[in-house]
Short mmCIF file of C-alpha atoms in Angstrom, two decimals:
data_model
loop_
_atom_site.label_atom_id
_atom_site.label_comp_id
_atom_site.label_asym_id
_atom_site.label_seq_id
_atom_site.Cartn_x
_atom_site.Cartn_y
_atom_site.Cartn_z
CA MET A 1392 -73.89 20.65 -52.58
CA ILE A 1393 -75.37 23.91 -51.29
CA ASP A 1394 -72.73 26.37 -50.06
CA GLN A 1395 -73.94 27.36 -46.60
CA SER A 1396 -72.27 28.30 -43.33
CA ARG A 1397 -73.29 28.92 -39.74
CA GLU A 1398 -74.09 32.56 -38.93
CA VAL A 1399 -73.63 33.30 -35.23
CA PHE A 1400 -74.97 36.50 -33.63
CA ASN A 1401 -76.56 37.49 -36.93
CA ASP A 1402 -78.43 40.82 -36.46
CA ILE A 1403 -77.61 40.83 -32.73
CA PRO A 1404 -76.20 44.19 -31.47
CA SER A 1405 -72.63 44.16 -30.12
CA LEU A 1406 -73.78 45.32 -26.66
CA VAL A 1407 -76.12 42.34 -26.41
CA ARG A 1408 -73.26 40.04 -27.43
CA THR A 1409 -71.05 41.46 -24.68
CA ILE A 1410 -73.77 41.05 -22.06
CA PHE A 1411 -74.32 37.48 -23.26
CA TYR A 1412 -70.67 36.51 -22.76
CA ILE A 1413 -70.61 38.06 -19.28
CA ALA A 1414 -73.85 36.29 -18.33
CA ALA A 1415 -72.57 33.01 -19.80
CA ALA A 1416 -69.40 33.22 -17.71
CA ILE A 1417 -71.42 33.88 -14.55
CA SER A 1418 -73.81 31.03 -15.36
CA ILE A 1419 -70.98 28.54 -15.89
CA ILE A 1420 -69.25 29.62 -12.67
CA VAL A 1421 -72.50 29.19 -10.72
CA PHE A 1422 -73.05 25.77 -12.30
CA PHE A 1423 -69.63 24.39 -11.41
CA THR A 1424 -69.62 25.99 -7.95
CA GLY A 1425 -73.10 24.65 -7.20
CA SER A 1426 -72.20 21.20 -8.53
CA TRP A 1427 -69.06 21.09 -6.41
CA LEU A 1428 -70.95 22.12 -3.27
CA ARG A 1429 -73.75 19.59 -3.85
CA ILE A 1430 -71.39 16.67 -4.48
CA SER A 1431 -69.23 17.67 -1.49
CA THR A 1432 -72.33 17.76 0.73
CA TRP A 1433 -73.41 14.26 -0.30
CA PHE A 1434 -70.15 12.77 0.89
CA LYS A 1435 -69.28 14.82 3.96
CA GLY A 1436 -67.83 12.97 6.90
CA GLY A 1437 -64.89 10.71 7.51
CA ASP A 1438 -64.16 7.32 6.01
CA ASP A 1439 -65.33 4.20 7.77
CA PRO A 1440 -62.16 2.14 8.46
CA ASN A 1441 -64.20 -1.06 7.95
CA ASP A 1442 -65.63 0.08 4.62
CA PRO A 1443 -64.14 -2.10 1.83
CA VAL A 1444 -64.57 0.80 -0.62
CA PRO A 1445 -62.90 3.97 0.69
CA LYS A 1446 -64.38 7.36 -0.08
CA LYS A 1447 -63.11 9.27 -3.07
CA SER A 1448 -62.47 12.95 -3.57
CA THR A 1449 -65.23 15.24 -4.77
CA LEU A 1450 -63.50 15.52 -8.14
CA GLY A 1451 -63.17 11.75 -8.38
CA LEU A 1452 -66.84 11.23 -7.56
CA ALA A 1453 -67.89 13.80 -10.14
CA ARG A 1454 -65.77 12.07 -12.77
CA ILE A 1455 -67.26 8.65 -11.93
CA SER A 1456 -70.77 10.07 -12.07
CA LEU A 1457 -70.26 11.67 -15.48
CA LEU A 1458 -68.75 8.47 -16.86
CA TYR A 1459 -71.64 6.39 -15.54
CA ILE A 1460 -74.18 8.73 -17.13
CA PHE A 1461 -72.76 7.63 -20.48
CA SER A 1462 -72.96 3.94 -19.60
CA ARG A 1463 -75.23 1.51 -21.43
CA ASP A 1464 -77.80 1.62 -18.61
CA CYS A 1465 -78.31 5.35 -19.13
CA LEU A 1466 -77.75 5.62 -22.87
CA PHE A 1467 -80.34 2.94 -23.65
CA ALA A 1468 -82.70 3.34 -20.66
CA LYS A 1469 -82.34 -0.36 -19.86
CA ARG A 1470 -84.10 -0.17 -16.50
CA VAL A 1471 -87.05 1.82 -17.84
CA VAL A 1472 -87.56 -0.58 -20.77
CA GLU A 1473 -88.41 -3.34 -18.30
CA ARG A 1474 -91.32 -1.27 -16.91
CA SER A 1475 -92.61 0.57 -19.99
CA LYS A 1476 -91.30 0.53 -23.55
CA LEU A 1477 -93.15 3.74 -24.42
CA ARG A 1478 -91.64 5.61 -21.46
CA ALA A 1479 -88.23 4.23 -22.39
CA VAL A 1480 -88.54 5.51 -25.97
CA MET A 1481 -89.66 8.96 -24.79
CA LEU A 1482 -86.85 9.04 -22.23
CA LEU A 1483 -84.39 8.26 -25.01
CA PHE A 1484 -85.87 11.12 -27.07
CA VAL A 1485 -85.17 13.50 -24.18
CA TYR A 1486 -81.81 12.00 -23.22
CA TRP A 1487 -80.31 11.72 -26.69
CA GLY A 1488 -81.93 14.95 -27.84
CA PHE A 1489 -80.33 16.80 -24.95
CA ILE A 1490 -76.92 15.21 -25.58
CA VAL A 1491 -76.95 15.99 -29.31
CA LEU A 1492 -78.11 19.59 -28.75
CA PHE A 1493 -75.47 20.05 -26.05
CA ILE A 1494 -72.73 18.72 -28.33
CA GLY A 1495 -74.06 20.93 -31.13
CA THR A 1496 -73.77 23.99 -28.87
CA ILE A 1497 -70.17 23.08 -28.03
CA ILE A 1498 -69.39 22.71 -31.74
CA VAL A 1499 -70.81 26.19 -32.41
CA ALA A 1500 -68.63 27.62 -29.63
CA ILE A 1501 -65.53 25.93 -31.05
CA ASP A 1502 -66.41 27.03 -34.58
CA TYR A 1503 -67.11 30.67 -33.72
CA ASP A 1504 -65.11 31.54 -30.61
CA MET A 1505 -62.02 29.51 -31.50
CA GLY A 1506 -62.16 30.21 -35.22
CA ALA A 1507 -62.28 26.53 -36.22
CA ASP A 1508 -64.41 27.38 -39.29
CA ILE A 1509 -65.83 23.87 -39.61
CA LEU A 1510 -69.55 24.62 -39.94
CA LYS A 1511 -69.73 25.30 -43.65
CA GLY A 1512 -70.79 23.53 -46.81
CA GLY A 1513 -71.84 19.92 -46.43
CA VAL A 1514 -70.73 19.73 -42.79
CA TYR A 1515 -73.08 22.57 -41.88
CA LEU A 1516 -76.00 21.03 -43.77
CA TYR A 1517 -75.70 17.66 -42.03
CA TYR A 1518 -75.11 19.45 -38.73
CA SER A 1519 -78.37 21.39 -39.23
CA LEU A 1520 -80.29 18.24 -40.15
CA VAL A 1521 -79.08 16.23 -37.16
CA LEU A 1522 -79.74 19.03 -34.67
CA ASP A 1523 -83.14 19.81 -36.15
CA ILE A 1524 -84.33 16.21 -35.94
CA SER A 1525 -82.83 15.78 -32.47
CA GLY A 1526 -84.53 18.96 -31.29
CA GLY A 1527 -87.86 17.75 -32.65
CA PHE A 1528 -87.60 14.42 -30.81
CA PHE A 1529 -86.45 16.29 -27.69
CA ILE A 1530 -89.64 18.37 -27.70
CA ILE A 1531 -91.83 15.29 -28.28
CA GLY A 1532 -90.24 13.54 -25.30
CA LEU A 1533 -90.59 16.56 -23.03
CA LEU A 1534 -94.24 17.05 -23.97
CA PHE A 1535 -94.93 13.38 -23.27
CA PHE A 1536 -93.54 13.55 -19.73
CA ILE A 1537 -95.14 16.92 -18.95
CA LEU A 1538 -98.57 15.81 -20.19
CA ARG A 1539 -98.31 12.39 -18.59
CA ARG A 1540 -97.28 13.72 -15.20
CA TYR A 1541 -99.24 16.95 -14.88
CA ILE A 1542 -102.21 16.75 -17.27
CA PHE A 1543 -103.22 13.11 -17.76
CA SER A 1544 -102.01 11.73 -14.45
CA ARG A 1545 -104.36 9.08 -13.06
CA GLY A 1546 -103.77 10.07 -9.46
CA ALA A 1547 -102.88 13.14 -7.44
CA VAL A 1548 -99.47 14.51 -8.34
CA VAL A 1549 -97.31 15.27 -5.33
CA SER A 1550 -94.23 16.93 -6.69
CA ALA A 1551 -91.74 19.65 -5.86
CA TRP A 1552 -92.07 22.75 -8.00
CA ASP A 1553 -88.64 22.27 -9.52
CA ASP A 1554 -89.66 18.86 -10.93
CA ALA A 1555 -91.89 20.69 -13.37
CA ALA A 1556 -89.54 23.68 -13.65
CA VAL A 1557 -86.70 21.66 -15.18
CA LEU A 1558 -88.96 20.03 -17.78
CA ILE A 1559 -90.70 23.30 -18.64
CA LEU A 1560 -87.41 25.21 -18.86
CA MET A 1561 -86.01 22.64 -21.28
CA LEU A 1562 -89.20 22.81 -23.35
CA ILE A 1563 -89.06 26.62 -23.45
CA ILE A 1564 -85.41 26.54 -24.50
CA ALA A 1565 -86.11 24.06 -27.30
CA VAL A 1566 -89.24 25.78 -28.63
CA SER A 1567 -87.72 29.28 -28.46
CA GLY A 1568 -84.68 27.94 -30.32
CA PHE A 1569 -86.90 26.71 -33.14
CA CYS A 1570 -88.74 30.05 -33.11
CA ILE A 1571 -85.41 31.82 -33.67
CA GLU A 1572 -84.55 29.44 -36.49
CA GLY A 1573 -88.04 29.75 -37.98
CA ILE A 1574 -87.87 33.56 -37.98
CA ARG A 1575 -84.42 33.49 -39.61
CA LEU A 1576 -85.62 31.10 -42.32
CA ALA A 1577 -88.78 33.16 -42.87
CA ARG A 1578 -86.69 36.31 -43.37
CA PHE A 1579 -83.99 34.96 -45.66
CA ASN A 1580 -85.55 31.84 -47.22
CA PRO A 1581 -82.12 30.20 -47.76
CA PRO A 1582 -81.71 27.29 -50.21
CA SER A 1583 -80.69 25.06 -47.28
CA MET A 1584 -84.15 25.19 -45.66
CA ASP A 1585 -84.83 21.55 -46.53
CA TRP A 1586 -81.97 20.58 -44.22
CA SER A 1587 -83.83 22.14 -41.27
CA PRO A 1588 -87.26 20.44 -41.48
CA VAL A 1589 -88.56 21.45 -38.04
CA GLY A 1590 -87.27 25.01 -38.37
CA ALA A 1591 -88.78 25.20 -41.86
CA ALA A 1592 -92.18 24.15 -40.46
CA PHE A 1593 -91.92 26.92 -37.87
CA SER A 1594 -90.96 29.40 -40.61
CA VAL A 1595 -94.05 28.58 -42.69
CA VAL A 1596 -96.35 29.35 -39.76
CA ILE A 1597 -94.41 32.48 -38.78
CA LYS A 1598 -94.29 33.85 -42.33
CA ALA A 1599 -98.03 33.27 -42.76
CA TRP A 1600 -98.81 35.27 -39.62
CA ILE A 1601 -96.08 37.94 -39.83
CA PRO A 1602 -94.96 38.78 -43.38
CA ASP A 1603 -93.30 42.11 -42.44
CA ASP A 1604 -89.48 41.84 -42.28
CA GLY A 1605 -89.10 44.69 -39.80
CA ILE A 1606 -91.40 43.00 -37.29
CA LEU A 1607 -89.64 39.69 -37.88
CA LEU A 1608 -86.27 41.30 -37.11
CA SER A 1609 -87.59 42.71 -33.83
CA LEU A 1610 -89.11 39.35 -32.91
CA TYR A 1611 -85.85 37.61 -33.81
CA ARG A 1612 -83.91 39.76 -31.37
CA ILE A 1613 -86.53 39.39 -28.64
CA PHE A 1614 -86.62 35.60 -28.97
CA TRP A 1615 -82.82 35.44 -29.16
CA VAL A 1616 -82.43 37.31 -25.86
CA PHE A 1617 -85.22 35.28 -24.25
CA HIS A 1618 -83.73 31.99 -25.46
CA ALA A 1619 -80.23 32.89 -24.28
CA ALA A 1620 -81.45 34.14 -20.89
CA THR A 1621 -83.55 31.01 -20.31
CA ALA A 1622 -80.70 28.69 -21.31
CA LEU A 1623 -78.19 30.44 -19.04
CA PHE A 1624 -80.66 30.47 -16.15
CA PHE A 1625 -81.24 26.73 -16.67
CA ILE A 1626 -77.49 26.05 -16.52
CA ALA A 1627 -77.12 28.03 -13.28
CA PHE A 1628 -80.28 26.56 -11.74
CA LEU A 1629 -79.62 22.88 -12.50
CA PRO A 1630 -77.18 22.11 -9.62
CA PHE A 1631 -79.72 23.45 -7.11
CA SER A 1632 -82.69 21.57 -8.56
CA LYS A 1633 -84.09 18.26 -7.40
CA GLN A 1634 -83.24 16.81 -10.80
CA PHE A 1635 -79.55 17.08 -9.98
CA HIS A 1636 -80.04 13.92 -7.91
CA MET A 1637 -79.30 12.03 -11.15
CA PHE A 1638 -75.62 12.57 -10.40
CA ALA A 1639 -75.98 11.31 -6.83
CA ALA A 1640 -77.91 8.29 -8.07
CA GLN A 1641 -75.12 7.33 -10.47
CA ILE A 1642 -72.47 7.69 -7.76
CA THR A 1643 -74.33 5.74 -5.08
CA THR A 1644 -75.34 2.99 -7.52
CA LEU A 1645 -71.76 2.58 -8.67
CA GLU A 1646 -70.39 2.65 -5.12
CA ALA A 1647 -72.94 0.06 -4.02
CA GLY A 1648 -71.87 -2.20 -6.85
CA MET A 1649 -68.20 -1.73 -6.00
CA ARG A 1650 -68.89 -2.42 -2.32
CA LYS A 1651 -70.85 -5.61 -3.11
CA SER A 1652 -68.11 -6.82 -5.44
CA LYS A 1653 -65.41 -6.13 -2.86
CA LEU A 1654 -67.36 -7.86 -0.08
CA MET A 1655 -67.83 -10.94 -2.29
CA GLU A 1656 -64.07 -11.04 -2.84
CA LEU A 1657 -63.48 -10.87 0.92
CA VAL A 1658 -66.00 -13.66 1.56
CA HIS A 1659 -64.40 -16.00 -0.96
CA ASP A 1660 -60.81 -15.26 0.08
#
């Protein structure tokens, strides 16, 4: 097995690292604050004494929403399959790709910031392979929905600007991430390249166009900063976007089901 490990902040100046951590903290604070405010707004007002399902706290509603997002309906796009199998497959590419990449980012944070030292050897190779393939499917799914909605739409598209913004931001984050990986592979040509098939494809194109290592290093740093800034902006922006309604949809759907179930119990009692 190839002896490889995950290199974090490779060739990134210490000042840039410090700024990144500060920006990341701000982004996370904005995300949780915005999420809390949005969820609180959805359920403002007092409880109806005749409502068989009493209101829950903001924290409780957020927990229910997150749990429902990982239900079978969401994980396997059951409702979308009934309307279009192709859309369902592409939605799963986006959904699962996002989840895997998100988990991969958390693993990197645990490995580097907490000193877990788990991303090395065979674990790192399989980690790279899974994230690379997931990222590739993620991009395919995003391109499908962007092209279908905004390029090849059969009718006029009436849409808020942030509908496109969320999709485009995710696409930029994914593509810039592969550009960073491609530049790194083009510079160092590690023996583990075969375990990063999408990144390796990017590296072939990059190396063919830019063979100079000095230019590649500069591009690596530029893309790294751009990728990090875009990702942190996306995190902070998400609670204020129209797409955040996914959380509200899960809560209201679950509450409606609970209310119907409770009413049926009352009728049969």
